[in-house]
Amino acid sequence: MHAVVLVGGFGTRLRPLTLTTPKPLLPIANVRQLEHLIANLGAAGVTEVVLAIGFKPEPFLQAFPDGVCAGIPLHYAVEPEPLDTAGAIAFAARHAGVSDTFIVMNGDILCDLDLSSLVAFHKEHGAEGTLHLTPVDDPSQYGVVEINDAGWVQRFVEKPQPGETTSNVVNAGTYVLEPSVLNRIPEGERMSIERVVFPAMVADGTLAAMPTNDYWIDTGLPHTYLQSNLDLIDGTRTRILASVGAHAHVHATASITHSVIGENAIIEDGCVIIDSVVLPGAHIGSRVRLEKSLVMGTVGSDSSLLNCVIGADAQVMPNTHLIDARVPHPDEAK
Ligand code: GDD
Ligand code: MG
């Protein structure tokens, strides 16, 4: 079975981290997000993953030089220009010659869904497409879905206005699709699956959906990216990962609490690091205090950061005290 993974977004809400690393390649507890996601696809019997890339394939080619991720062969489909979700899925599926039932996943979610149960649900319903659904507190930033008791979608509203729907169950970004869905998407056309294709399938009565309550998170915001790391060292998920990556240098007098330290990161003497992620290659100088922060670059000695996001090329000067800051500021960074 094929799976198409959408990795073409710009990751703007996670800047400045995504200025140097595409969102799906950012590590979550020291394993790239894409690797987490593809391992889950492999467990459900996926034998080839098609990466739908909207622009710049180089970082992906570099990350997986032998064309394999989590033991699954990769097929790269690079759009001539970003084609939006439906355009990208159709481009990628045609590029890889998909001709049977296939899976689609947004590349920026992490979940513990048992994918084979979604495929089984899809087959039992004889659906043209089946969505995975999850409950959220604030549905306004998602595709909100209304279903009937038999599991058929009655309404799909992407990013609803206040009052437009009362459902708090949303599209969780994993789909099982029949190849006939591709006939709904003209070749080379820019089109949104959420705004155009799903509403058309609802009108035809061919779109099913399966809600579950397993762990689910969209990692696209600084606080959800941080949370997704901490959940993997806390035991919130079905597995627990180590919190210090290989070849990290942590001084014996540094105190690390509830945090993830990336590969090759350097933490000098007297640092206090709490509820934070220090990404691969970051350098944290002596006596720095980090709390609820994400750091890729360099932080000079005696500084303190609370709720900050520091990009790869940034150097925070010694003795700097920042709260709620992004360095470089996403508007100033190129
Ligand atoms: N290849 C390619 N080309 N990929 C794209 C493009 C494109 O032009 N545009 C977006 N993507 C990818 C993104 O990288 C991401 O993996 C996925 O498509 C969804 O785009 P987002 O920009 O992350 O959408 P969203 O988070 O606002 O909403 C989507 O996800 C929600 C769940 O997290 C929708 O599918 C919602 O309905 C859903 O609830
Ligand atoms: Mg998203």
Coordinates of C-alpha atoms and ligand atoms in Angstrom, one line a residue:
M1 CA 0.0 0.0 0.0
H2 CA 1.2 3.5 -0.8
A3 CA 1.0 6.5 1.5
V4 CA 1.3 10.1 0.4
V5 CA 2.8 12.4 3.1
L6 CA 2.2 16.2 2.6
V7 CA 5.4 18.0 3.5
G8 CA 5.1 21.1 1.3
G9 CA 4.0 23.8 3.8
F10 CA 6.3 26.7 4.8
G11 CA 6.0 26.2 8.5
T12 CA 5.6 30.0 9.0
R13 CA 4.1 29.7 12.5
L14 CA 7.3 27.9 13.8
R15 CA 9.7 30.5 12.5
P16 CA 12.6 31.1 13.1
L17 CA 13.2 27.3 13.5
T18 CA 11.7 26.6 10.1
L19 CA 13.9 29.1 8.4
T20 CA 16.7 26.5 8.3
T21 CA 14.8 23.2 8.8
P22 CA 11.5 22.2 7.2
K23 CA 9.0 21.4 9.9
P24 CA 8.8 17.6 9.2
L25 CA 12.5 17.4 9.7
L26 CA 12.5 19.0 13.1
P27 CA 13.3 16.4 15.8
I28 CA 10.8 15.5 18.4
A29 CA 12.6 13.9 21.4
N30 CA 15.6 13.5 19.1
V31 CA 13.8 11.6 16.3
R32 CA 12.7 13.6 13.2
Q33 CA 8.9 14.1 13.1
L34 CA 8.8 12.5 9.6
E35 CA 10.4 9.4 11.1
H36 CA 7.8 9.1 13.8
L37 CA 5.1 9.4 11.3
I38 CA 6.5 7.0 8.7
A39 CA 7.2 4.4 11.4
N40 CA 3.5 4.5 12.2
L41 CA 2.7 4.0 8.5
G42 CA 5.1 1.1 8.2
A43 CA 3.4 -0.6 11.2
A44 CA 0.1 -0.5 9.2
G45 CA 1.6 -2.2 6.2
V46 CA 2.6 0.8 4.0
T47 CA 5.4 -0.3 1.6
E48 CA 6.2 2.9 -0.1
V49 CA 5.9 6.5 1.1
V50 CA 5.5 9.3 -1.5
L51 CA 6.7 12.6 -0.1
A52 CA 4.6 15.5 -1.6
I53 CA 7.1 18.3 -1.6
G54 CA 6.0 21.8 -2.6
F55 CA 9.4 23.4 -2.9
K56 CA 13.1 22.7 -2.0
P57 CA 13.6 19.0 -1.9
E58 CA 17.3 19.3 -0.9
P59 CA 16.9 19.1 2.9
F60 CA 14.8 15.9 2.5
L61 CA 17.3 14.3 0.1
Q62 CA 20.1 15.2 2.6
A63 CA 18.2 13.9 5.6
F64 CA 17.6 10.5 3.9
P65 CA 20.5 10.0 1.5
D66 CA 19.7 6.4 0.8
G67 CA 16.0 7.1 0.1
V68 CA 14.8 5.2 3.1
C69 CA 13.1 6.5 6.2
A70 CA 12.1 4.3 9.2
G71 CA 12.8 1.3 7.0
I72 CA 10.3 2.4 4.3
P73 CA 11.5 3.3 0.8
L74 CA 10.7 7.0 -0.2
H75 CA 9.5 8.3 -3.5
Y76 CA 10.0 12.1 -4.0
A77 CA 7.3 14.0 -5.8
V78 CA 8.4 17.7 -6.2
E79 CA 5.6 19.9 -7.5
P80 CA 6.6 22.5 -10.2
E81 CA 4.9 25.0 -7.8
P82 CA 3.0 24.5 -4.6
L83 CA -0.4 23.0 -5.7
D84 CA -2.2 23.2 -2.3
T85 CA -3.4 20.0 -0.6
A86 CA -5.5 18.4 -3.3
G87 CA -3.2 19.4 -6.1
A88 CA -0.2 18.1 -4.2
I89 CA -1.9 14.7 -3.3
A90 CA -3.0 14.2 -7.0
F91 CA 0.4 15.2 -8.3
A92 CA 2.2 12.9 -5.9
A93 CA -0.1 9.9 -6.4
R94 CA 0.1 10.2 -10.2
H95 CA 3.9 10.6 -10.0
A96 CA 4.2 7.3 -8.0
G97 CA 1.6 5.5 -10.2
V98 CA -0.8 4.9 -7.3
S99 CA -3.7 2.7 -8.6
D100 CA -5.1 1.2 -5.4
T101 CA -6.5 2.3 -2.0
F102 CA -3.9 4.6 -0.4
I103 CA -3.2 6.6 2.8
V104 CA -2.6 10.4 3.0
M105 CA -1.1 12.2 6.0
N106 CA -0.4 15.8 6.8
G107 CA 3.3 15.9 7.6
D108 CA 2.8 18.1 10.7
I109 CA 0.8 15.8 13.0
L110 CA 1.8 13.2 15.5
C111 CA -0.7 10.6 16.7
D112 CA -1.0 7.1 18.1
L113 CA -3.8 6.1 15.7
D114 CA -3.8 2.5 14.7
L115 CA -3.9 3.1 11.0
S116 CA -5.0 -0.4 10.1
S117 CA -8.3 0.2 12.0
L118 CA -8.9 3.3 9.8
V119 CA -8.3 1.2 6.7
A120 CA -10.6 -1.5 8.0
F121 CA -13.3 1.1 8.8
H122 CA -13.0 2.5 5.2
K123 CA -13.4 -1.0 3.6
E124 CA -16.4 -1.9 5.8
H125 CA -18.1 1.3 4.8
G126 CA -17.2 0.9 1.1
A127 CA -16.3 4.6 1.2
E128 CA -14.5 6.6 -1.5
G129 CA -12.6 8.4 1.3
T130 CA -12.4 8.0 5.1
L131 CA -11.1 10.7 7.5
H132 CA -9.6 10.3 11.0
L133 CA -11.2 12.7 13.4
T134 CA -10.1 13.9 16.8
P135 CA -11.8 16.2 19.4
V136 CA -10.1 19.6 20.2
D137 CA -10.9 22.5 22.5
D138 CA -10.8 25.2 19.9
P139 CA -11.9 23.9 16.5
S140 CA -11.6 27.3 14.7
Q141 CA -8.1 26.5 13.3
Y142 CA -9.1 23.2 11.9
G143 CA -11.4 21.4 9.4
V144 CA -14.6 20.8 11.5
V145 CA -16.6 17.7 10.6
E146 CA -20.2 16.7 11.4
I147 CA -21.0 13.0 11.0
N148 CA -24.1 10.8 11.4
D149 CA -24.4 7.7 13.6
A150 CA -23.4 5.4 10.7
G151 CA -20.1 7.2 10.3
W152 CA -20.8 9.2 7.1
V153 CA -19.7 12.9 6.9
Q154 CA -22.7 15.3 6.7
R155 CA -20.6 18.5 6.7
F156 CA -17.0 19.6 6.4
V157 CA -16.1 23.2 7.2
E158 CA -12.5 24.3 6.9
K159 CA -11.6 27.0 9.5
P160 CA -15.2 27.9 10.4
Q161 CA -16.3 31.3 11.5
P162 CA -17.6 31.6 15.1
G163 CA -21.1 30.0 15.3
E164 CA -20.9 28.3 11.9
T165 CA -20.8 24.8 13.4
T166 CA -21.2 23.4 16.9
S167 CA -19.0 20.4 16.4
N168 CA -15.7 20.2 18.2
V169 CA -14.6 17.1 16.3
V170 CA -12.0 17.9 13.6
N171 CA -10.2 16.5 10.7
A172 CA -7.0 14.9 12.2
G173 CA -5.1 15.0 8.9
T174 CA -5.0 11.3 8.1
Y175 CA -7.1 9.9 5.2
V176 CA -7.7 6.6 3.4
L177 CA -8.7 7.3 -0.2
E178 CA -9.7 5.3 -3.3
P179 CA -7.9 6.2 -6.5
S180 CA -11.2 7.6 -7.9
V181 CA -10.7 10.7 -5.7
L182 CA -7.9 11.6 -8.1
N183 CA -10.5 12.0 -10.9
R184 CA -11.9 14.9 -9.0
I185 CA -8.6 16.8 -9.2
P186 CA -7.7 18.1 -12.7
E187 CA -4.0 17.6 -13.5
G188 CA -1.7 20.4 -12.6
E189 CA -4.4 22.4 -10.9
R190 CA -4.0 24.2 -7.6
M191 CA -6.8 23.0 -5.3
S192 CA -7.5 22.5 -1.6
I193 CA -8.8 19.0 -0.6
E194 CA -10.4 20.5 2.5
R195 CA -12.3 23.4 0.8
V196 CA -13.2 21.7 -2.6
V197 CA -12.8 18.0 -2.7
F198 CA -14.2 16.9 0.7
P199 CA -17.3 19.1 0.4
A200 CA -18.0 17.6 -3.0
M201 CA -17.6 14.1 -1.6
V202 CA -20.0 15.0 1.2
A203 CA -22.5 16.1 -1.4
D204 CA -22.1 12.7 -3.1
G205 CA -22.4 10.8 0.2
T206 CA -19.1 9.0 -0.3
L207 CA -17.0 10.4 2.6
A208 CA -16.8 8.4 5.9
A209 CA -15.0 9.4 9.1
M210 CA -13.8 7.6 12.2
P211 CA -13.3 9.6 15.5
T212 CA -10.8 8.3 18.1
N213 CA -9.5 9.6 21.4
D214 CA -5.9 8.5 21.1
Y215 CA -3.0 10.9 21.5
W216 CA -3.0 13.5 18.7
I217 CA -1.2 16.8 18.3
D218 CA -0.5 19.3 15.4
T219 CA 3.1 20.3 16.0
G220 CA 2.9 23.5 13.9
L221 CA 3.0 26.1 16.7
P222 CA 5.9 26.8 19.2
H223 CA 3.9 25.7 22.2
T224 CA 2.5 22.5 20.5
Y225 CA 6.0 21.7 19.2
L226 CA 7.4 22.0 22.7
Q227 CA 4.5 20.0 24.1
S228 CA 5.0 17.2 21.5
N229 CA 8.6 16.8 22.7
L230 CA 7.8 16.8 26.4
D231 CA 4.9 14.3 25.9
L232 CA 7.5 11.8 24.5
I233 CA 9.7 11.9 27.6
D234 CA 6.7 12.1 30.0
G235 CA 5.0 8.8 29.1
T236 CA 1.9 10.6 27.8
R237 CA 2.4 8.6 24.7
T238 CA 2.4 4.8 24.3
R239 CA 6.2 4.9 24.2
I240 CA 8.9 6.9 26.1
L241 CA 12.1 8.2 24.4
A242 CA 15.4 9.2 25.9
S243 CA 15.7 12.9 26.4
V244 CA 19.4 13.5 25.7
G245 CA 20.7 12.9 22.2
A246 CA 23.9 11.2 21.2
H247 CA 27.1 13.2 21.6
A248 CA 25.5 16.0 23.5
H249 CA 27.9 17.7 26.0
V250 CA 26.2 18.5 29.2
H251 CA 28.4 19.9 32.0
A252 CA 28.2 18.0 35.3
T253 CA 27.0 21.2 37.1
A254 CA 24.2 21.9 34.7
S255 CA 20.7 21.0 35.9
I256 CA 18.3 19.7 33.3
T257 CA 14.7 19.2 34.3
H258 CA 11.9 17.9 32.0
S259 CA 13.7 18.9 28.8
V260 CA 15.0 17.5 25.6
I261 CA 18.7 18.0 24.6
G262 CA 19.5 17.5 21.0
E263 CA 22.4 15.7 19.4
N264 CA 25.8 17.5 19.5
A265 CA 24.3 20.3 21.7
I266 CA 26.6 21.9 24.2
I267 CA 25.4 22.9 27.7
E268 CA 28.0 24.6 29.8
D269 CA 28.5 24.8 33.6
G270 CA 25.8 26.0 36.0
C271 CA 23.0 26.1 33.4
V272 CA 19.4 25.5 34.6
I273 CA 17.2 24.1 31.9
I274 CA 13.5 23.6 32.6
D275 CA 10.6 22.5 30.3
S276 CA 12.7 23.3 27.2
V277 CA 14.0 21.8 23.9
V278 CA 17.7 22.5 23.1
L279 CA 17.9 21.4 19.4
P280 CA 20.8 19.6 17.7
G281 CA 24.0 21.8 17.5
A282 CA 22.8 24.5 19.9
H283 CA 25.3 26.1 22.3
I284 CA 24.2 27.2 25.7
G285 CA 26.8 29.2 27.6
S286 CA 27.6 29.2 31.3
R287 CA 25.0 29.9 33.9
V288 CA 22.2 30.3 31.4
R289 CA 18.6 29.8 32.6
L290 CA 16.2 28.4 30.0
E291 CA 12.5 27.9 30.7
K292 CA 9.8 26.9 28.3
S293 CA 12.0 27.7 25.3
L294 CA 13.2 26.3 22.0
V295 CA 16.8 26.9 21.1
M296 CA 18.7 26.1 17.8
G297 CA 21.4 28.8 18.0
T298 CA 23.8 30.2 20.6
V299 CA 22.9 31.7 24.0
G300 CA 25.7 33.7 25.7
S301 CA 26.6 33.2 29.4
D302 CA 24.5 34.5 32.3
S303 CA 21.4 35.0 30.1
S304 CA 17.9 34.0 30.9
L305 CA 15.1 33.1 28.5
L306 CA 11.5 32.4 29.3
N307 CA 9.0 31.3 26.5
C308 CA 11.5 32.1 23.7
V309 CA 12.2 30.6 20.3
I310 CA 15.8 31.0 19.1
G311 CA 16.7 30.2 15.4
A312 CA 19.8 28.4 14.1
D313 CA 21.7 31.6 13.0
A314 CA 20.9 33.6 16.1
Q315 CA 23.4 34.5 18.8
V316 CA 21.9 35.8 22.1
M317 CA 24.6 38.0 23.6
P318 CA 25.8 37.3 27.2
N319 CA 23.7 38.8 30.0
T320 CA 20.6 39.1 27.9
H321 CA 17.2 38.6 29.6
L322 CA 14.3 37.8 27.3
I323 CA 10.6 36.9 27.8
D324 CA 8.3 35.8 25.0
A325 CA 10.8 36.7 22.3
R326 CA 11.7 35.1 18.8
V327 CA 15.3 35.7 17.6
P328 CA 15.6 36.6 14.8
H329 CA 12.2 38.0 14.7
P330 CA 10.2 36.2 11.9
D331 CA 9.4 39.6 10.2
E332 CA 13.1 40.6 10.1
A333 CA 14.5 37.2 9.0
K334 CA 14.8 36.4 5.4
Ligands
GDD1 N1 3.2 19.4 -1.1 C1 2.4 20.4 -0.6 N2 2.1 21.4 -1.4 N3 2.1 20.3 0.7 C2 1.3 21.3 1.2 C3 0.9 22.4 0.4 C4 1.3 22.5 -1.0 O1 1.0 23.4 -1.7 N4 0.2 23.2 1.2 C5 0.1 22.6 2.4 N5 0.8 21.5 2.4 C6 1.0 20.5 3.5 C7 1.5 21.1 4.8 O2 2.9 20.9 4.8 C8 0.9 20.2 5.9 O3 1.6 19.0 6.1 C9 -0.5 19.8 5.2 O4 -0.3 20.0 3.8 C10 -1.7 20.6 5.8 O5 -1.4 22.0 5.6 P1 -1.3 23.0 6.9 O6 -1.0 24.4 6.4 O7 -0.6 22.5 8.0 O8 -2.9 23.1 7.2 P2 -3.6 23.3 8.6 O9 -2.8 22.8 9.8 O10 -4.0 24.8 8.7 O11 -5.0 22.5 8.5 C11 -4.9 21.1 8.0 O12 -4.6 20.2 9.1 C12 -5.6 20.2 10.2 C13 -5.1 19.2 11.2 O13 -3.9 19.6 11.8 C14 -6.3 20.8 7.4 O14 -6.2 19.5 6.8 C15 -7.4 20.8 8.5 O15 -8.6 20.3 8.0 C16 -7.0 19.9 9.7 O16 -8.0 19.9 10.7
MG2 MG -1.0 22.0 10.1

